[in-house]
Tab-separated table of C-alpha atoms in Angstrom:
chain	number	residue	atom	x	y	z
A	1	MET	CA	-9.588	-13.754	4.863
A	2	ARG	CA	-7.233	-10.915	5.759
A	3	ASN	CA	-3.672	-11.000	4.423
A	4	VAL	CA	-0.675	-8.677	4.291
A	5	VAL	CA	1.863	-8.462	1.470
A	6	ILE	CA	5.201	-6.747	2.167
A	7	LEU	CA	6.723	-5.323	-1.003
A	8	ALA	CA	10.490	-5.866	-0.812
A	9	GLY	CA	11.672	-5.588	-4.382
A	10	GLY	CA	13.330	-2.180	-4.399
A	11	SER	CA	16.953	-1.820	-5.493
A	12	GLY	CA	17.817	0.984	-3.068
A	13	THR	CA	20.133	2.740	-5.528
A	14	ARG	CA	19.899	6.062	-3.660
A	15	LEU	CA	21.600	4.339	-0.699
A	16	TRP	CA	24.531	3.154	-2.790
A	17	PRO	CA	27.261	2.102	-2.176
A	18	LEU	CA	25.981	0.491	1.030
A	19	SER	CA	22.928	-0.922	-0.766
A	20	ARG	CA	23.962	-3.303	-3.551
A	21	ALA	CA	22.261	-5.600	-6.044
A	22	ASP	CA	23.262	-8.658	-3.993
A	23	LYS	CA	22.310	-7.066	-0.657
A	24	PRO	CA	19.685	-4.329	-1.082
A	25	LYS	CA	18.675	-1.832	1.564
A	26	GLN	CA	15.724	-3.810	2.934
A	27	VAL	CA	18.024	-6.534	4.352
A	28	LEU	CA	20.713	-4.178	5.674
A	29	PRO	CA	20.805	-3.463	9.456
A	30	LEU	CA	19.711	0.146	9.025
A	31	ALA	CA	17.157	0.278	11.865
A	32	ALA	CA	19.031	0.140	15.174
A	33	GLY	CA	20.774	-3.064	14.139
A	34	ASN	CA	17.693	-4.634	12.544
A	35	SER	CA	16.906	-4.822	8.858
A	36	LEU	CA	14.084	-2.720	7.467
A	37	LEU	CA	12.411	-5.971	6.373
A	38	ARG	CA	12.512	-7.393	9.911
A	39	VAL	CA	11.065	-4.157	11.291
A	40	ALA	CA	8.288	-4.213	8.664
A	41	TYR	CA	7.416	-7.807	9.569
A	42	ASN	CA	7.502	-7.218	13.326
A	43	ARG	CA	5.069	-4.308	13.223
A	44	LEU	CA	2.433	-6.625	11.720
A	45	GLN	CA	2.275	-8.671	14.922
A	46	GLY	CA	-1.314	-9.238	15.993
A	47	LEU	CA	-2.752	-7.744	12.804
A	48	VAL	CA	-3.191	-10.974	10.825
A	49	ASP	CA	-2.310	-14.630	11.250
A	50	PRO	CA	1.438	-15.033	10.527
A	51	ALA	CA	0.527	-17.682	7.943
A	52	ASN	CA	-1.175	-14.888	5.975
A	53	ILE	CA	1.891	-12.638	5.710
A	54	TYR	CA	3.643	-12.677	2.318
A	55	VAL	CA	6.762	-11.014	0.987
A	56	CYS	CA	6.982	-10.078	-2.687
A	57	THR	CA	10.597	-9.666	-3.765
A	58	VAL	CA	12.967	-10.210	-6.654
A	59	ALA	CA	13.633	-13.923	-7.080
A	60	ALA	CA	17.371	-13.360	-6.662
A	61	HIS	CA	16.701	-12.075	-3.133
A	62	THR	CA	14.470	-14.888	-1.870
A	63	ASP	CA	17.323	-16.506	0.070
A	64	LEU	CA	18.093	-13.169	1.729
A	65	VAL	CA	14.421	-12.850	2.707
A	66	ARG	CA	14.456	-16.352	4.192
A	67	GLU	CA	17.557	-15.490	6.221
A	68	GLU	CA	15.899	-12.368	7.589
A	69	LEU	CA	12.499	-13.997	8.196
A	70	PRO	CA	13.094	-17.705	8.867
A	71	GLU	CA	9.604	-18.000	10.347
A	72	LEU	CA	8.062	-17.177	6.975
A	73	GLY	CA	6.507	-20.158	5.199
A	74	GLU	CA	8.125	-21.427	1.999
A	75	HIS	CA	5.012	-20.535	0.004
A	76	ASN	CA	4.805	-17.052	1.536
A	77	ILE	CA	7.670	-15.648	-0.525
A	78	ILE	CA	6.586	-14.471	-3.962
A	79	GLY	CA	9.607	-14.110	-6.233
A	80	GLU	CA	9.554	-11.907	-9.337
A	81	PRO	CA	12.140	-12.976	-11.931
A	82	VAL	CA	12.717	-9.283	-12.701
A	83	GLY	CA	11.296	-6.090	-11.278
A	84	ARG	CA	8.405	-4.711	-13.371
A	85	ASP	CA	7.298	-1.940	-10.983
A	86	THR	CA	4.534	-2.006	-8.419
A	87	ALA	CA	1.451	-2.581	-10.604
A	88	ASN	CA	2.751	-6.016	-11.568
A	89	ALA	CA	4.069	-6.786	-8.081
A	90	VAL	CA	0.706	-6.135	-6.428
A	91	GLY	CA	-1.156	-7.788	-9.298
A	92	LEU	CA	0.947	-10.937	-8.998
A	93	ALA	CA	0.611	-11.024	-5.211
A	94	SER	CA	-3.163	-10.495	-5.426
A	95	ALA	CA	-3.553	-13.239	-8.024
A	96	VAL	CA	-1.383	-15.691	-6.084
A	97	VAL	CA	-3.224	-15.153	-2.782
A	98	ALA	CA	-6.650	-15.250	-4.481
A	99	ARG	CA	-6.035	-18.629	-6.113
A	100	ASN	CA	-6.878	-20.403	-2.833
A	101	ASP	CA	-9.156	-17.731	-1.363
A	102	PRO	CA	-11.413	-15.897	-3.848
A	103	ASP	CA	-12.596	-13.590	-1.037
A	104	ALA	CA	-9.071	-12.658	0.074
A	105	VAL	CA	-8.491	-9.115	1.326
A	106	LEU	CA	-4.928	-7.826	1.055
A	107	ALA	CA	-3.059	-5.031	2.766
A	108	ILE	CA	-0.042	-3.944	0.729
A	109	VAL	CA	2.758	-2.402	2.808
A	110	GLY	CA	6.365	-1.431	2.173
A	111	SER	CA	9.651	-2.733	3.524
A	112	ASP	CA	11.546	0.562	3.558
A	113	HIS	CA	9.620	2.643	6.067
A	114	LEU	CA	10.191	3.453	9.721
A	115	ILE	CA	6.806	4.044	11.366
A	116	THR	CA	5.937	5.097	14.909
A	117	PRO	CA	3.832	4.547	16.908
A	118	GLU	CA	3.265	1.070	15.533
A	119	ALA	CA	-0.079	0.743	17.350
A	120	GLU	CA	-1.444	3.609	15.227
A	121	PHE	CA	-0.134	1.928	12.084
A	122	ARG	CA	-1.953	-1.302	12.964
A	123	ALA	CA	-5.133	0.593	13.862
A	124	ALA	CA	-5.126	2.331	10.468
A	125	ILE	CA	-4.609	-0.945	8.578
A	126	GLU	CA	-7.428	-2.467	10.634
A	127	SER	CA	-9.655	0.428	9.578
A	128	GLY	CA	-8.674	-0.204	5.975
A	129	PHE	CA	-9.698	-3.840	6.287
A	130	GLU	CA	-13.045	-2.784	7.737
A	131	VAL	CA	-13.685	-0.308	4.909
A	132	VAL	CA	-13.064	-2.962	2.253
A	133	GLU	CA	-15.204	-5.519	4.065
A	134	GLN	CA	-18.069	-2.985	4.099
A	135	ARG	CA	-17.363	-1.674	0.585
A	136	PRO	CA	-15.957	-4.546	-1.534
A	137	ARG	CA	-15.391	-2.347	-4.598
A	138	SER	CA	-13.272	0.179	-2.705
A	139	LEU	CA	-9.528	0.549	-3.141
A	140	VAL	CA	-8.073	1.975	0.064
A	141	THR	CA	-4.922	4.038	0.295
A	142	PHE	CA	-3.475	5.633	3.424
A	143	GLY	CA	-2.666	9.296	3.937
A	144	ILE	CA	0.083	10.576	6.220
A	145	GLU	CA	-0.490	14.054	7.635
A	146	PRO	CA	2.411	16.159	6.301
A	147	THR	CA	4.761	17.787	8.779
A	148	HIS	CA	6.528	19.962	6.202
A	149	PRO	CA	6.244	20.834	2.489
A	150	HIS	CA	8.003	17.714	1.181
A	151	THR	CA	8.903	17.880	-2.516
A	152	GLY	CA	9.970	14.244	-2.851
A	153	LEU	CA	6.591	12.640	-2.138
A	154	GLY	CA	3.263	12.416	-3.917
A	155	TYR	CA	0.119	13.798	-2.272
A	156	VAL	CA	-3.508	12.703	-1.901
A	157	GLU	CA	-6.244	15.341	-1.867
A	158	ARG	CA	-9.116	14.147	0.277
A	159	GLY	CA	-12.766	14.976	-0.264
A	160	ASP	CA	-15.849	14.223	1.808
A	161	ALA	CA	-15.921	11.768	4.690
A	162	ILE	CA	-17.678	8.461	3.969
A	163	ASP	CA	-20.427	7.808	6.509
A	164	GLY	CA	-19.902	4.866	8.825
A	165	THR	CA	-16.217	4.461	7.996
A	166	ALA	CA	-12.843	5.988	8.790
A	167	ALA	CA	-12.358	6.821	5.107
A	168	PHE	CA	-12.632	9.868	2.868
A	169	VAL	CA	-13.273	10.136	-0.842
A	170	VAL	CA	-10.077	10.739	-2.846
A	171	ASP	CA	-10.512	13.850	-4.975
A	172	ARG	CA	-7.159	13.663	-6.706
A	173	PHE	CA	-3.666	12.246	-6.590
A	174	ARG	CA	-0.928	14.812	-7.078
A	175	GLU	CA	2.614	14.204	-8.288
A	176	LYS	CA	5.706	15.357	-6.406
A	177	PRO	CA	5.308	19.149	-6.222
A	178	ASP	CA	7.770	22.005	-6.213
A	179	ARG	CA	8.321	23.828	-2.933
A	180	ALA	CA	5.736	26.576	-3.516
A	181	THR	CA	3.056	24.054	-4.506
A	182	ALA	CA	3.826	21.850	-1.512
A	183	GLU	CA	3.401	24.861	0.763
A	184	GLU	CA	0.025	25.558	-0.846
A	185	TYR	CA	-1.018	21.970	-0.231
A	186	LEU	CA	-0.199	22.225	3.466
A	187	ALA	CA	-2.052	25.524	3.800
A	188	THR	CA	-5.322	23.976	2.597
A	189	GLY	CA	-5.300	21.176	5.186
A	190	ARG	CA	-6.798	18.822	2.562
A	191	PHE	CA	-3.624	17.119	1.431
A	192	TRP	CA	-1.883	14.082	2.870
A	193	TRP	CA	1.326	12.403	1.832
A	194	ASN	CA	0.673	9.377	-0.338
A	195	SER	CA	2.013	6.472	1.723
A	196	GLY	CA	2.069	3.876	-1.060
A	197	MET	CA	0.190	1.435	1.187
A	198	PHE	CA	-3.164	-0.063	0.237
A	199	VAL	CA	-5.992	-2.433	1.184
A	200	TRP	CA	-8.315	-4.115	-1.320
A	201	ARG	CA	-10.089	-7.322	-2.202
A	202	ALA	CA	-7.807	-9.328	-4.459
A	203	GLU	CA	-10.575	-9.863	-7.002
A	204	THR	CA	-11.430	-6.158	-7.024
A	205	VAL	CA	-7.921	-5.031	-7.948
A	206	LEU	CA	-7.611	-7.865	-10.484
A	207	SER	CA	-10.870	-6.803	-12.135
A	208	VAL	CA	-9.580	-3.215	-12.258
A	209	LEU	CA	-6.404	-4.472	-13.930
A	210	ASP	CA	-8.592	-6.422	-16.376
A	211	ALA	CA	-10.178	-3.127	-17.395
A	212	LEU	CA	-7.140	-0.840	-17.312
A	213	LEU	CA	-4.204	-3.122	-18.098
A	214	PRO	CA	-5.903	-6.098	-19.774
A	215	GLU	CA	-2.907	-7.778	-21.398
A	216	SER	CA	-0.866	-7.736	-18.198
A	217	ALA	CA	-3.847	-8.830	-16.109
A	218	ALA	CA	-4.427	-11.868	-18.331
A	219	GLN	CA	-0.767	-12.821	-18.123
A	220	LEU	CA	-0.690	-12.424	-14.337
A	221	ARG	CA	-3.705	-14.716	-14.040
A	222	GLN	CA	-1.893	-17.188	-16.304
A	223	VAL	CA	1.081	-17.205	-13.936
A	224	ALA	CA	-1.123	-17.607	-10.860
A	225	ALA	CA	-2.919	-20.560	-12.486
A	226	VAL	CA	0.325	-22.587	-12.514
A	227	TRP	CA	1.729	-21.241	-9.238
A	228	ASP	CA	1.544	-24.648	-7.539
A	229	ALA	CA	2.565	-26.567	-10.657
A	230	PRO	CA	6.018	-27.630	-11.908
A	231	GLU	CA	5.839	-25.152	-14.788
A	232	ARG	CA	5.651	-22.102	-12.501
A	233	GLN	CA	9.253	-20.974	-12.971
A	234	ALA	CA	9.235	-21.502	-16.736
A	235	THR	CA	5.965	-19.603	-17.067
A	236	LEU	CA	7.249	-16.756	-14.890
A	237	ALA	CA	10.485	-16.542	-16.845
A	238	GLU	CA	8.605	-16.427	-20.142
A	239	ILE	CA	5.848	-13.996	-19.197
A	240	TYR	CA	6.999	-11.674	-16.441
A	241	PRO	CA	9.798	-9.808	-18.251
A	242	THR	CA	7.351	-8.922	-21.045
A	243	LEU	CA	4.859	-7.175	-18.755
A	244	ARG	CA	4.476	-3.430	-19.124
A	245	LYS	CA	6.547	-1.702	-16.453
A	246	ILE	CA	4.235	0.702	-14.616
A	247	SER	CA	3.480	1.770	-11.061
A	248	VAL	CA	0.259	0.898	-9.273
A	249	ASP	CA	-0.448	4.624	-8.853
A	250	TYR	CA	-0.421	5.243	-12.612
A	251	ALA	CA	-2.000	1.934	-13.613
A	252	VAL	CA	-4.721	1.603	-10.962
A	253	MET	CA	-5.181	4.283	-8.325
A	254	GLU	CA	-5.169	7.446	-10.452
A	255	PRO	CA	-7.505	6.211	-13.227
A	256	ALA	CA	-9.801	4.564	-10.678
A	257	SER	CA	-10.012	7.848	-8.734
A	258	GLN	CA	-11.047	9.533	-12.000
A	259	GLY	CA	-14.036	7.217	-12.424
A	260	LYS	CA	-12.602	5.153	-15.269
A	261	VAL	CA	-13.672	1.859	-13.617
A	262	ASP	CA	-16.497	0.834	-11.319
A	263	ALA	CA	-14.226	0.654	-8.257
A	264	ASP	CA	-13.845	3.729	-6.065
A	265	VAL	CA	-10.717	5.033	-4.353
A	266	VAL	CA	-10.797	6.151	-0.725
A	267	VAL	CA	-8.171	7.298	1.747
A	268	VAL	CA	-7.835	6.386	5.426
A	269	PRO	CA	-5.703	8.622	7.666
A	270	MET	CA	-2.660	7.036	9.274
A	271	PRO	CA	-1.598	9.351	12.133
A	272	VAL	CA	2.014	8.232	12.458
A	273	HIS	CA	5.542	9.500	12.140
A	274	TRP	CA	6.505	7.987	8.800
A	275	LEU	CA	10.003	7.978	7.376
A	276	ASP	CA	10.576	6.638	3.883
A	277	VAL	CA	14.171	5.423	4.148
A	278	GLY	CA	14.912	5.974	0.493
A	279	SER	CA	17.899	8.319	0.536
A	280	TRP	CA	20.943	9.218	2.603
A	281	ALA	CA	19.295	12.408	3.786
A	282	ALA	CA	16.283	10.452	5.050
A	283	LEU	CA	18.384	7.758	6.707
A	284	ALA	CA	20.608	10.383	8.317
A	285	GLY	CA	17.564	11.568	10.250
A	286	THR	CA	17.832	8.374	12.322
A	287	TYR	CA	21.545	8.857	13.164
A	288	GLU	CA	23.232	10.404	16.158
A	289	VAL	CA	24.129	14.072	15.704
A	290	ASP	CA	27.089	15.843	17.272
A	291	ALA	CA	27.428	19.461	18.394
A	292	LYS	CA	28.387	20.553	14.880
A	293	GLY	CA	25.470	18.873	13.152
A	294	ASN	CA	27.474	15.936	11.826
A	295	ARG	CA	25.556	12.680	11.752
A	296	HIS	CA	27.157	9.262	12.225
A	297	ASP	CA	25.719	5.792	11.743
A	298	GLY	CA	27.064	4.688	15.144
A	299	SER	CA	30.007	2.651	13.850
A	300	ALA	CA	31.844	5.374	11.925
A	301	LEU	CA	35.296	6.318	13.214
A	302	SER	CA	35.899	9.887	12.145
A	303	CYS	CA	38.136	12.886	12.691
A	304	LEU	CA	36.495	16.091	11.489
A	305	LEU	CA	38.209	19.497	11.616
A	306	ASP	CA	36.065	22.594	11.086
A	307	SER	CA	33.419	20.395	9.440
A	308	HIS	CA	29.674	20.817	9.888
A	309	ASP	CA	26.386	19.173	8.897
A	310	ASN	CA	27.867	16.102	7.230
A	311	VAL	CA	26.710	12.475	7.111
A	312	ILE	CA	29.403	9.871	7.790
A	313	VAL	CA	28.767	6.166	7.114
A	314	THR	CA	31.101	3.170	6.959
A	315	ASP	CA	30.805	-0.615	7.051
A	316	ASP	CA	34.306	-0.888	8.605
A	317	PRO	CA	34.507	0.352	12.221
A	318	ASP	CA	38.346	0.361	12.037
A	319	HIS	CA	38.498	2.649	9.002
A	320	LEU	CA	39.077	6.296	9.901
A	321	ILE	CA	37.223	8.941	7.894
A	322	ALA	CA	38.914	12.334	8.174
A	323	ALA	CA	37.829	15.681	6.735
A	324	VAL	CA	38.836	19.337	6.944
A	325	GLY	CA	36.491	22.246	6.258
A	326	LEU	CA	33.722	20.070	4.880
A	327	ARG	CA	30.145	21.387	4.885
A	328	GLY	CA	26.918	19.549	4.134
A	329	HIS	CA	28.326	16.421	2.504
A	330	ILE	CA	27.688	12.693	2.552
A	331	ILE	CA	30.692	10.382	2.910
A	332	VAL	CA	30.001	6.657	2.580
A	333	HIS	CA	32.844	4.148	2.804
A	334	THR	CA	32.618	0.430	1.979
A	335	HIS	CA	35.322	-2.172	1.312
A	336	ASP	CA	35.463	-1.314	-2.394
A	337	VAL	CA	33.793	2.081	-2.863
A	338	THR	CA	34.075	5.517	-1.274
A	339	MET	CA	31.383	7.988	-2.274
A	340	VAL	CA	31.357	11.718	-1.541
A	341	CYS	CA	28.295	13.790	-2.406
A	342	PRO	CA	26.767	17.114	-1.333
A	343	LEU	CA	23.693	16.489	0.807
A	344	ALA	CA	21.733	18.730	-1.536
A	345	ASP	CA	22.464	16.322	-4.397
A	346	GLY	CA	21.573	13.156	-2.502
A	347	GLU	CA	18.740	12.299	-4.893
A	348	ARG	CA	21.283	12.143	-7.730
A	349	VAL	CA	23.093	9.137	-6.278
A	350	LYS	CA	20.862	6.877	-8.390
A	351	ASP	CA	22.131	8.718	-11.486
A	352	LEU	CA	25.692	8.151	-10.328
A	353	VAL	CA	24.960	4.441	-9.956
A	354	ALA	CA	23.823	4.306	-13.579
A	355	ILE	CA	27.143	5.795	-14.690
A	356	VAL	CA	29.144	3.417	-12.491
A	357	GLN	CA	27.213	0.491	-13.933
A	358	SER	CA	27.850	1.710	-17.466
A	359	ASP	CA	31.584	2.163	-16.857
A	360	HIS	CA	32.253	-0.879	-14.681
A	361	ALA	CA	29.411	-3.311	-15.502
A	362	ASP	CA	28.037	-4.683	-12.220
A	363	ARG	CA	31.357	-4.827	-10.351
A	364	TYR	CA	30.535	-2.040	-7.903
A	365	VAL	CA	26.731	-1.989	-8.064
């Protein structure tokens, strides 16, 4: 049976101070008044039965997920006691879904993307399902055609087309490149952005984890075995924090693409406009822009003199943000934190959060 798992466990530190530990970015109204999680759920309409949509999140956020998606079944929220990166998140979700359906096929999608047109997104996921149903040992990823030489994303190098499918062989995964390398990638026409979305049979990815990450795989199966039993929480609390923290790209997709297991890795094109809302610069691309290039989140009250190309965000529509002679900066105001940062250093906000946490514990994080 076809299923979809929405990964919603990210901390969103690069969108601090708006995104906090107790209210991370995926539940904030960052998409025209809707949360990113609600938008991610809505674009699945018609793709699978709603009863087969799951959300994998940090256990501390399960109530927030229920508030955002009240139509989601109680058993469709998979709570991790702590975040252990994506290999464990997708392994746990695959094991939990497979316990009642050994033939389960899962699409793994994110909760922090804005994707248009949504019909093309659904068509690509449908193609991914079809590939896996024809080729049960295939692990499908999705490639986004790059529009510019992005240095903050990984890339997939595609090889030959696979007859009878919409998929291509994956030649290699490439890490985030420098500018010159990214330009080379675009010039070849063989590289797509790595979307971080997947389709696979649950048992296929679990068998790959058995081979490549055996200790973690055994422990994830142990958790899934008691998922419907009273000892679930105790078993999770004991086992999950001990799992090796590693991404699904490093643990599964890259070694599988290198022939280290008997599963193969293929890529399906997803011809969409895809925005990974992971930083202030990315989010600012969705904001209104004035004649001087300043971007506002729609609620910001500002007075800017001789100021250009700034990003202004506030959670208080009555708070005035004023600036003189400011160029290319981010200003974010909340009830207890004001952050100012050059746009060029936006990726360093997560480093700033680490310092704030060290100096002030969790008071402002």
